[in-house]
CSV table of C-alpha atoms in Angstrom, one decimal:
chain,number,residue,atom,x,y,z
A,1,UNK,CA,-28.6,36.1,12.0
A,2,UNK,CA,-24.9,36.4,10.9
A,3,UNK,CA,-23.2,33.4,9.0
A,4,UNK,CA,-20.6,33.1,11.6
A,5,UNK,CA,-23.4,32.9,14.1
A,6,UNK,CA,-25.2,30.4,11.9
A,7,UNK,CA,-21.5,28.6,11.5
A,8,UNK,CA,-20.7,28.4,15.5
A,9,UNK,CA,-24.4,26.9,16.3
A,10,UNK,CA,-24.2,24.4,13.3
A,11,UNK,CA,-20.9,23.4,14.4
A,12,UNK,CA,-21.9,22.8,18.1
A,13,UNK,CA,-24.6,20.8,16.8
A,14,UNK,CA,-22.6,18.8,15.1
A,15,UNK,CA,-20.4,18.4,18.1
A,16,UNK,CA,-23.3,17.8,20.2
A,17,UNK,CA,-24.5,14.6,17.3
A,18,UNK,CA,-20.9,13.1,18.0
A,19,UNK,CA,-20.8,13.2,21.9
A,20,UNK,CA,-24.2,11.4,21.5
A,21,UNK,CA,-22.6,8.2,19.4
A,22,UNK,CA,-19.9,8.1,21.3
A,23,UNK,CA,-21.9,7.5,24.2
A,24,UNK,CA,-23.9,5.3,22.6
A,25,UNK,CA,-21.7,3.5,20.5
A,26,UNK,CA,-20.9,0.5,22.8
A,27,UNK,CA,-24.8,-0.4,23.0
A,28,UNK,CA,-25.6,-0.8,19.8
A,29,UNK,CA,-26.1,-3.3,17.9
A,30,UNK,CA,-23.5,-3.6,14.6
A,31,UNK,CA,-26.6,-3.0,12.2
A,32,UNK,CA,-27.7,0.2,14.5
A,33,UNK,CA,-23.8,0.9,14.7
A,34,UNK,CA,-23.4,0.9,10.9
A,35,UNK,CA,-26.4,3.1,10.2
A,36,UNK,CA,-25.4,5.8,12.7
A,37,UNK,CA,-22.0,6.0,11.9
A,38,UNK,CA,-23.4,7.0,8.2
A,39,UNK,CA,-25.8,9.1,9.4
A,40,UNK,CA,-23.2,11.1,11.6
A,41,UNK,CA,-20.6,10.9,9.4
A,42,UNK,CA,-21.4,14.9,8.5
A,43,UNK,CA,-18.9,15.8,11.2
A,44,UNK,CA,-15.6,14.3,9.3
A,45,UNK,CA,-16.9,15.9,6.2
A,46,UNK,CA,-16.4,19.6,7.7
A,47,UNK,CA,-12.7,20.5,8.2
A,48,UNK,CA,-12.9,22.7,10.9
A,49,UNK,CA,-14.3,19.5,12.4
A,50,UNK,CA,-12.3,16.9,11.5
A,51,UNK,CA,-9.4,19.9,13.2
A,52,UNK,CA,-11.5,19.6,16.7
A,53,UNK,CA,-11.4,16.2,16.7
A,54,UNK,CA,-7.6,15.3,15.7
A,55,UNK,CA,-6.8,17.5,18.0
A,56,UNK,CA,-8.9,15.9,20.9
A,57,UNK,CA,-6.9,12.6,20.0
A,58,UNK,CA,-3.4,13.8,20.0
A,59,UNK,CA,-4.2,15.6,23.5
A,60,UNK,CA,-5.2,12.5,24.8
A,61,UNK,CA,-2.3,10.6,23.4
A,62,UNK,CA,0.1,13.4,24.4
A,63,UNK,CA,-1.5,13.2,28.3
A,64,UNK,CA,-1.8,9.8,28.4
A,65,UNK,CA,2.0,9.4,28.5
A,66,UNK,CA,4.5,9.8,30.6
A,67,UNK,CA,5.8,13.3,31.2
A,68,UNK,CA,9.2,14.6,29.7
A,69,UNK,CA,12.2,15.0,32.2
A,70,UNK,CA,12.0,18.7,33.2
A,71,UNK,CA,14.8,19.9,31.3
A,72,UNK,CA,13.5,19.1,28.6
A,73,UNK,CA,10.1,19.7,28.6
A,74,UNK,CA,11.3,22.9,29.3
A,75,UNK,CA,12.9,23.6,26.2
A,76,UNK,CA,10.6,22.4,23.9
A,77,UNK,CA,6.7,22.2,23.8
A,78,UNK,CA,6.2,19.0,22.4
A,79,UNK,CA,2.5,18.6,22.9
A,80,UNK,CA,1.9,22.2,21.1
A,81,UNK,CA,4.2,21.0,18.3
A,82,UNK,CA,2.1,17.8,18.1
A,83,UNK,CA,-1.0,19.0,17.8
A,84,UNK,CA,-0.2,21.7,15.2
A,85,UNK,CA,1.3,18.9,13.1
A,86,UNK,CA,-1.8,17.2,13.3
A,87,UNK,CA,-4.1,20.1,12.2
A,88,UNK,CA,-1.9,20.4,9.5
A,89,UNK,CA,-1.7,16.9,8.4
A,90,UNK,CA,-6.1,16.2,8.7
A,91,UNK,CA,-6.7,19.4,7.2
A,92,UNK,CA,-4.4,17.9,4.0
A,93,UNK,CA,-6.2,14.6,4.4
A,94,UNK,CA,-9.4,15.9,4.6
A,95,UNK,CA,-8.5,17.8,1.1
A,96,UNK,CA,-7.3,15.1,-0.2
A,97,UNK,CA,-10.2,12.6,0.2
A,98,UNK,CA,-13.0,14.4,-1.2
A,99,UNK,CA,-16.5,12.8,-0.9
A,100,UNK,CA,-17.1,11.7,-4.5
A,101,UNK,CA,-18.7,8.8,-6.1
A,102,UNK,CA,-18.3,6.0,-5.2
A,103,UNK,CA,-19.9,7.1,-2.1
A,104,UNK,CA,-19.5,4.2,0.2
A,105,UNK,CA,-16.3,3.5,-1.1
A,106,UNK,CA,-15.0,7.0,-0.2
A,107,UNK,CA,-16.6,7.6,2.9
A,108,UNK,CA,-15.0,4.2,4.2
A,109,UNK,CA,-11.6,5.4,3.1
A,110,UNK,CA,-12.9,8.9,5.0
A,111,UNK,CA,-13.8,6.8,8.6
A,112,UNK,CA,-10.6,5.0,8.6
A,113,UNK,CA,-8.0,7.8,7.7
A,114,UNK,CA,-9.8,10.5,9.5
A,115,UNK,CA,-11.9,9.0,12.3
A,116,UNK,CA,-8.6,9.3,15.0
A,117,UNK,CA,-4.8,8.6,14.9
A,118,UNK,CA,-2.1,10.1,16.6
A,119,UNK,CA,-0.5,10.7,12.9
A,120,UNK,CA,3.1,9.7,14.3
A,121,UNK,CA,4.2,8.4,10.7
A,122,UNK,CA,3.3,11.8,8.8
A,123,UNK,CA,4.7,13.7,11.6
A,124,UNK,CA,7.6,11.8,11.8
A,125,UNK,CA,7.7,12.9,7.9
A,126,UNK,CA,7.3,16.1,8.3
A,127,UNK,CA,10.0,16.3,11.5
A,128,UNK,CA,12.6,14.6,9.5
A,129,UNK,CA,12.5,17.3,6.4
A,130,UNK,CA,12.8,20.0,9.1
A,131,UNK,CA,15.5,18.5,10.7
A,132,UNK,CA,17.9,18.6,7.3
A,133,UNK,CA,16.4,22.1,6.4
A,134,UNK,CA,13.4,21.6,4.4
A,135,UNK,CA,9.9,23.1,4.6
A,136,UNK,CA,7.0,21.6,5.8
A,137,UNK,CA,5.4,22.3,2.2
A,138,UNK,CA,7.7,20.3,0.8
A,139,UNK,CA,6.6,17.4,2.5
A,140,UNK,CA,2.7,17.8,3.2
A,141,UNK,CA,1.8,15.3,0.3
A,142,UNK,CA,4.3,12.8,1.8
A,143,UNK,CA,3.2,13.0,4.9
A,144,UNK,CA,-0.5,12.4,4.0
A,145,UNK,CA,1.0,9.4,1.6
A,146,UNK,CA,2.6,7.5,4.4
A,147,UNK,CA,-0.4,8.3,6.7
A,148,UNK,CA,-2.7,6.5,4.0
A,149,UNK,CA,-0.6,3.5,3.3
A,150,UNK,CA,-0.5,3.3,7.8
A,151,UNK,CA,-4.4,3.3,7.4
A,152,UNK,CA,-4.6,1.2,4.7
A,153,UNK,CA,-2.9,-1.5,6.6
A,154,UNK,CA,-4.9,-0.9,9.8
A,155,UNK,CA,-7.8,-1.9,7.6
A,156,UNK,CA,-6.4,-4.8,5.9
A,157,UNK,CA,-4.8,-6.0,9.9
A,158,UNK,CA,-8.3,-5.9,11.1
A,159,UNK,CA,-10.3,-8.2,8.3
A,160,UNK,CA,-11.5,-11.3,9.7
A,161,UNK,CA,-9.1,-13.5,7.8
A,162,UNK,CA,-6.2,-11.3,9.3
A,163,UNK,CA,-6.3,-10.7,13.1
A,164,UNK,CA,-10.0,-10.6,13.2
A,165,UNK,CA,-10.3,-7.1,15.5
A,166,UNK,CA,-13.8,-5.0,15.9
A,167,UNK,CA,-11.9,-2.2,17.6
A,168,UNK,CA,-9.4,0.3,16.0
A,169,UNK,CA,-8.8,3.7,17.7
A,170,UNK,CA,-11.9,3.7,20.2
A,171,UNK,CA,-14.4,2.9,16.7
A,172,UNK,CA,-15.5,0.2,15.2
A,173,UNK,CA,-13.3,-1.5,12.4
A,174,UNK,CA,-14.0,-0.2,9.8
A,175,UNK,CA,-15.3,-3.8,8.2
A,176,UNK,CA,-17.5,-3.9,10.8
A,177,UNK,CA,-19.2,-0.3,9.8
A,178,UNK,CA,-19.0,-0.7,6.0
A,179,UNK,CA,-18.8,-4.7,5.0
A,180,UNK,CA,-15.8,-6.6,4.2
A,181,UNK,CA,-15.8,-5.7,0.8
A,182,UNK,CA,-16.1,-2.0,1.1
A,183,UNK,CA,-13.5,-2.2,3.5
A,184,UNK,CA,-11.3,-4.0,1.5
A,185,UNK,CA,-11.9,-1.8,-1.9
A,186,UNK,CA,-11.7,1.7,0.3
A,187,UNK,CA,-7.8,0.1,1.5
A,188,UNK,CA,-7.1,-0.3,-2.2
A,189,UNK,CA,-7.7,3.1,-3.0
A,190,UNK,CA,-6.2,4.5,-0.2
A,191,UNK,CA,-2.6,2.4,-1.3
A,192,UNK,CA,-3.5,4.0,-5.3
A,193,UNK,CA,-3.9,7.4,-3.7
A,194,UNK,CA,-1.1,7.6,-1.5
A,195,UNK,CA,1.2,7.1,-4.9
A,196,UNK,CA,-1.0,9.5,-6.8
A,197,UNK,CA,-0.9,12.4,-3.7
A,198,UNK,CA,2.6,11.5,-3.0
A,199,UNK,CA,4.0,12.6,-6.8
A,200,UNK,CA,2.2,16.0,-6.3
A,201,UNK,CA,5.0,17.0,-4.0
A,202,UNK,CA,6.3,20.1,-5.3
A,203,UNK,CA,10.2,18.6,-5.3
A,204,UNK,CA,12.8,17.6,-8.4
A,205,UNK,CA,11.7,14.5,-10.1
A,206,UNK,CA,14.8,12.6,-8.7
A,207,UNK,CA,13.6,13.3,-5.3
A,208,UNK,CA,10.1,11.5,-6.4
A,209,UNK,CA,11.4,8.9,-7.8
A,210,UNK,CA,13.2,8.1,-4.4
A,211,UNK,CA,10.7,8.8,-2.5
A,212,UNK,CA,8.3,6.8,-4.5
A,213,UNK,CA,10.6,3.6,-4.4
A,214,UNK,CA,11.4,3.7,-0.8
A,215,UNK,CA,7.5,4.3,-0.1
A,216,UNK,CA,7.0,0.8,-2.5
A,217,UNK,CA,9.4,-0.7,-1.2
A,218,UNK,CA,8.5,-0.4,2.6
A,219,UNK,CA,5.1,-2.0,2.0
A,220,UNK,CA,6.4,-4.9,-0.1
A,221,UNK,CA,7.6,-8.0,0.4
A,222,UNK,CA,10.5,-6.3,2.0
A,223,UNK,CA,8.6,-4.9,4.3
A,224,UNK,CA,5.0,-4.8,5.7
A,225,UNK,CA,3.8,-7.7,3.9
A,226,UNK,CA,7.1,-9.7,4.7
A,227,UNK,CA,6.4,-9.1,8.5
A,228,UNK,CA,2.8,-9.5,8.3
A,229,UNK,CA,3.0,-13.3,6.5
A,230,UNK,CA,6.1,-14.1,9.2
A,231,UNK,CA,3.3,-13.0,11.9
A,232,UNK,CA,0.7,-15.0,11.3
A,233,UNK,CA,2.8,-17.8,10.0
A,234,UNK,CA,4.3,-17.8,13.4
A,235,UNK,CA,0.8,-17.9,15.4
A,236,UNK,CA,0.7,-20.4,17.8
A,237,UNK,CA,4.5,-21.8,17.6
A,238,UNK,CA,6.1,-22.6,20.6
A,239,UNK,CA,8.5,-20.4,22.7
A,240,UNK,CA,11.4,-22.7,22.3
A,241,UNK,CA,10.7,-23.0,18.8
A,242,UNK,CA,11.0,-19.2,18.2
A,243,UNK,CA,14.2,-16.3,19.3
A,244,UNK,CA,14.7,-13.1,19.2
A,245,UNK,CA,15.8,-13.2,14.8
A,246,UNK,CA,11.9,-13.9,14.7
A,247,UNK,CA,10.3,-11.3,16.5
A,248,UNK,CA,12.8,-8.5,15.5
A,249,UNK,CA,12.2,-10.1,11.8
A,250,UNK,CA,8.3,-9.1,12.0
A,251,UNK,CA,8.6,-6.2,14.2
A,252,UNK,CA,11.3,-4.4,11.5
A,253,UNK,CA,9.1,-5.4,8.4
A,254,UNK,CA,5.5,-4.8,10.0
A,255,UNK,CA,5.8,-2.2,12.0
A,256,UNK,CA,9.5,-0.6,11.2
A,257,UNK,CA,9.8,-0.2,8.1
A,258,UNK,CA,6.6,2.6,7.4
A,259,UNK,CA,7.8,4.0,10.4
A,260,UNK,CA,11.6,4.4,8.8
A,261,UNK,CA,10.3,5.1,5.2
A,262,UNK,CA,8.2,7.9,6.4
A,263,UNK,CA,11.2,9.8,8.3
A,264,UNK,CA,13.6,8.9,5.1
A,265,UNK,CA,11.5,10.0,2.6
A,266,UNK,CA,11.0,13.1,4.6
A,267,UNK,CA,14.8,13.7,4.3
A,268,UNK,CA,15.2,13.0,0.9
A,269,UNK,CA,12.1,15.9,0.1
A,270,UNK,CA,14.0,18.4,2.8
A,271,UNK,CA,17.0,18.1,0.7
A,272,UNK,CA,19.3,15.8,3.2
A,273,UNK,CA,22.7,14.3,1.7
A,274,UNK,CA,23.5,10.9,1.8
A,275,UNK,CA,25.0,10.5,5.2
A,276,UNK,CA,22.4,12.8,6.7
A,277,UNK,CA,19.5,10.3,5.3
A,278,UNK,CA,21.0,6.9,6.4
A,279,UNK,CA,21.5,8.4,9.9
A,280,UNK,CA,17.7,8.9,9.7
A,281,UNK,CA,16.8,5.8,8.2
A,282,UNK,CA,18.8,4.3,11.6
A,283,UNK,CA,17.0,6.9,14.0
A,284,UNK,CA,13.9,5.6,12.5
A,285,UNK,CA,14.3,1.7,12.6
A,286,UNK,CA,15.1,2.6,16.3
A,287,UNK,CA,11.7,4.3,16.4
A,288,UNK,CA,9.8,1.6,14.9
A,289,UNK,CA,10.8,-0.8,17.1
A,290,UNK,CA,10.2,0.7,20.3
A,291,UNK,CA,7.1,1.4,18.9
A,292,UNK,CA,6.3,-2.3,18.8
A,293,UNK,CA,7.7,-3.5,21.6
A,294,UNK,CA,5.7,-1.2,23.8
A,295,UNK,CA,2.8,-2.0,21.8
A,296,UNK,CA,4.0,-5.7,22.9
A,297,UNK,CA,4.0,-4.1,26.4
A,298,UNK,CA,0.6,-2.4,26.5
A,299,UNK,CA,-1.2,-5.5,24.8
A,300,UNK,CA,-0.8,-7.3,28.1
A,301,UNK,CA,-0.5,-4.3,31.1
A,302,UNK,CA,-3.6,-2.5,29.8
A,303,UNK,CA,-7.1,-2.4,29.0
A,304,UNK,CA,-9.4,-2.4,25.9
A,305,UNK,CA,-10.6,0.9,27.2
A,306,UNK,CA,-7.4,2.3,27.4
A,307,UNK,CA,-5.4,0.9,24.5
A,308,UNK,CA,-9.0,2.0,22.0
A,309,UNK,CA,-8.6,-1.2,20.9
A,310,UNK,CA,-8.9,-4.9,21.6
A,311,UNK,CA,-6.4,-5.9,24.9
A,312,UNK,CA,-4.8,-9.0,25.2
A,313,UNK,CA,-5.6,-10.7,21.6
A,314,UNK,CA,-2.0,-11.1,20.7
A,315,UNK,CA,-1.9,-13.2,24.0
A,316,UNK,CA,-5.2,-15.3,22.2
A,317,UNK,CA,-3.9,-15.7,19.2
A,318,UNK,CA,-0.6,-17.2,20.2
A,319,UNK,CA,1.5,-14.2,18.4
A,320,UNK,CA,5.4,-13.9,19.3
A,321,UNK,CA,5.8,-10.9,21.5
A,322,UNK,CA,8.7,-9.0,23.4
A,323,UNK,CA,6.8,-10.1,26.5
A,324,UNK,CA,6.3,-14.2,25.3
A,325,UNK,CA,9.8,-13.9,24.3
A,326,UNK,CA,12.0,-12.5,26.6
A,327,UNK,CA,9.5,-11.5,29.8
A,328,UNK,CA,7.8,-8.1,31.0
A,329,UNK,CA,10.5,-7.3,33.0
A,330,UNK,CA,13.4,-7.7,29.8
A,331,UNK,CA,11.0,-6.1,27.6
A,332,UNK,CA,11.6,-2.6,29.8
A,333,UNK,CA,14.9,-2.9,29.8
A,334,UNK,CA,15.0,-3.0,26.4
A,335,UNK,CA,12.7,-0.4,25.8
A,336,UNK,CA,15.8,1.7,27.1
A,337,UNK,CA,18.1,0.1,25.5
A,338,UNK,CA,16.6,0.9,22.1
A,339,UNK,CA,15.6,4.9,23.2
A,340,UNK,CA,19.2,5.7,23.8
A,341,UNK,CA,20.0,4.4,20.5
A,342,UNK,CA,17.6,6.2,18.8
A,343,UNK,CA,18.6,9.4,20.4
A,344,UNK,CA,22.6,8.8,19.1
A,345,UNK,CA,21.8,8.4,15.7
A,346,UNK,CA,20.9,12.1,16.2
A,347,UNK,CA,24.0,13.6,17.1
A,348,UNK,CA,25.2,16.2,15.3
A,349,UNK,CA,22.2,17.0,14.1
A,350,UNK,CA,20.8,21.1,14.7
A,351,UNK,CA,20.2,21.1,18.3
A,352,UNK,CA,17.1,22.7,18.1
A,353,UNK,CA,15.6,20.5,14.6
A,354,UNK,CA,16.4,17.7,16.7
A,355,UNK,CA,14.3,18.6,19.7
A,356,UNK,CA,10.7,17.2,18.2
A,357,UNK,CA,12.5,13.6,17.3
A,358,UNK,CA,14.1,13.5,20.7
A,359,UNK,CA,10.8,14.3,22.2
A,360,UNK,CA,8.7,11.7,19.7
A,361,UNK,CA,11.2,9.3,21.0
A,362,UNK,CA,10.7,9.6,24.9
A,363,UNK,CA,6.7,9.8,24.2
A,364,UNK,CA,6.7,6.6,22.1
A,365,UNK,CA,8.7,4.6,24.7
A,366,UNK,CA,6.5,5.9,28.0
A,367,UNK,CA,3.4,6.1,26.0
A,368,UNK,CA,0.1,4.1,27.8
A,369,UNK,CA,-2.4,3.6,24.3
């Protein structure tokens, strides 16, 4: 028998293993869940797999939303472009994270970065270097770098001391599947190898250095540690004791400011000038707040089944929210609001670079998970 043969029927197999946990996944018991997520955990090792399955969840991010306005879904193919971008970017991760020793430690680090993701941050990355006339080359390393840190706070958001979740992208946490501490050593190594990947960029030293700093910088305590202590410091406060300076305070830091570093740093790599990279870094803090006040949005219109991951707990846990803040209804209306003013900081941009961040921008704001 060929090796391709041999090759095709292994990787059906393999396929075959992770329709069968997924089925089963939601009646098990978190010991029996642990050990078959080791045992199965073959399938993210291969790259051709980990490819099928990014793939399958960008298709079912890209179909889940809203559909374009025809005119411009017909001039660009944005869910094509996604889910190329994606192959790319998993097949980097996948190189990147190697299964070595420490075994557990690395194949936690492996569940969590490549076990699902729509990869909007290292897309977003790799957009914005196109978009001032760089090469996706350029920024491969980046893009991986950003989509590490993203993970590596997914991991620490979900610890039972932080938001307490069991579900993250359809899967169990990744605490639940590995331990606390495995969990919480695999997210340190992930924030130590998105420095170390990141400075293998093939760009001038000054670029790095930039890049580097607004990477540290975005994760700091002026940024997603900032928001994250202002959001669980704010748990359970009443609504008159709280405005709008709060929830835009820990939606900017949390949420915003990965999402802005990842299309900035992308701009420096591409070679952008100065005014070309703030009207980025403006684009993207537009970006990252729609994206959380639709998250806002979702957390109380839909399901646990259709958001892949808990539904309602910001509701639970008291959180400030769009919707606690200034109603459903408002929280729309300003989901507009903020698209248009994404899309302005665009102007003059290439007409047709611009087309993937205009398109980014509509699916974030009609987006259902």
């Amino acid at each position: 028998m060929e090796a391709q043969t041999i090759f095709l029927y292994l990787l059906l197999f393999l396929l075959s293993l992770h329709f069968v946990f997924t089925t089963l996944k939601g009646r098990l018991s978190p010991t029996s869940t642990r050990w078959l997520i080791r045992l199965l955990h073959l399938p993210i090792k291969s790259p051709v797999a980990a490819t099928v399955f990014a793939r399958k969840d960008v298709r079912e991010f890209l179909d889940s939303s809203v559909q374009l306005e025809n005119k411009e879904k017909d001039d660009f193919d944005f869910k094509t472009y996604m889910i190329s971008k994606a192959e790319s970017i998993n097949r980097a991760l996948d190189e990147a994270i190697p299964l070595i020793e420490p075994l557990n430690i690395h194949n936690a680090m492996r569940y969590a970065v490549l076990a699902g993701g729509k990869r909007v941050r290292p897309m977003l990355c790799l957009a914005a270097c196109e978009l001032v006339g760089g090469e996706e080359r350029l920024a491969i390393q980046a893009a991986c770098a950003v989509e590490m840190i993203h993970t590596m706070s997914l991991i620490k958001d979900d610890l039972p001391c932080m938001d307490n979740d069991d579900l993250r992208r359809g899967k169990p946490t990744t605490h639940k599947v590995f331990g606390e501490s495995v969990a919480i050593l695999s997210g340190g190594a992930l924030l130590a190898l998105a420095f170390e990947h990141l400075t293998e960029a093939d760009v001038s030293s000054k670029k790095l250095v930039r890049a580097v700093k607004e990477l540290a910088k975005s994760i700091g305590t002026k940024g997603l540690v900032a928001g994250q202590a202002k959001d669980l410091s704010s748990e359970g406060l009443d609504q008159n004791d709280v405005g709008l300076e709060d929830l835009e305070f820990i939606h900017v830091h949390k949420t915003g400011s990965l999402l802005e570093a990842s299309a900035v740093i992308g701009a420096v790599i591409g070679g952008g000038s100065e005014e070309e990279i703030e009207r980025v870094r403006s684009f993207a803090r537009c970006i990252g707040l729609l994206f959380q006040v639709v998250d806002d949005i979702l957390d109380e219109t839909k399901s646990s089944e259709e958001l892949g991951k808990t539904a309602g707990k910001d509701q639970i846990a008291g959180k400030l929210t769009y919707p606690k803040v200034i109603g459903l209804e408002k929280s729309k209306e300003f989901v507009n609001k903020v698209k248009r003013d994404a899309r302005e900081h665009l102007q003059g941009f290439d007409s047709d670079k611009v087309k993937p961040l205009i398109a980014l921008t509509n699916f974030i704001a009609n987006r259902n998970n």
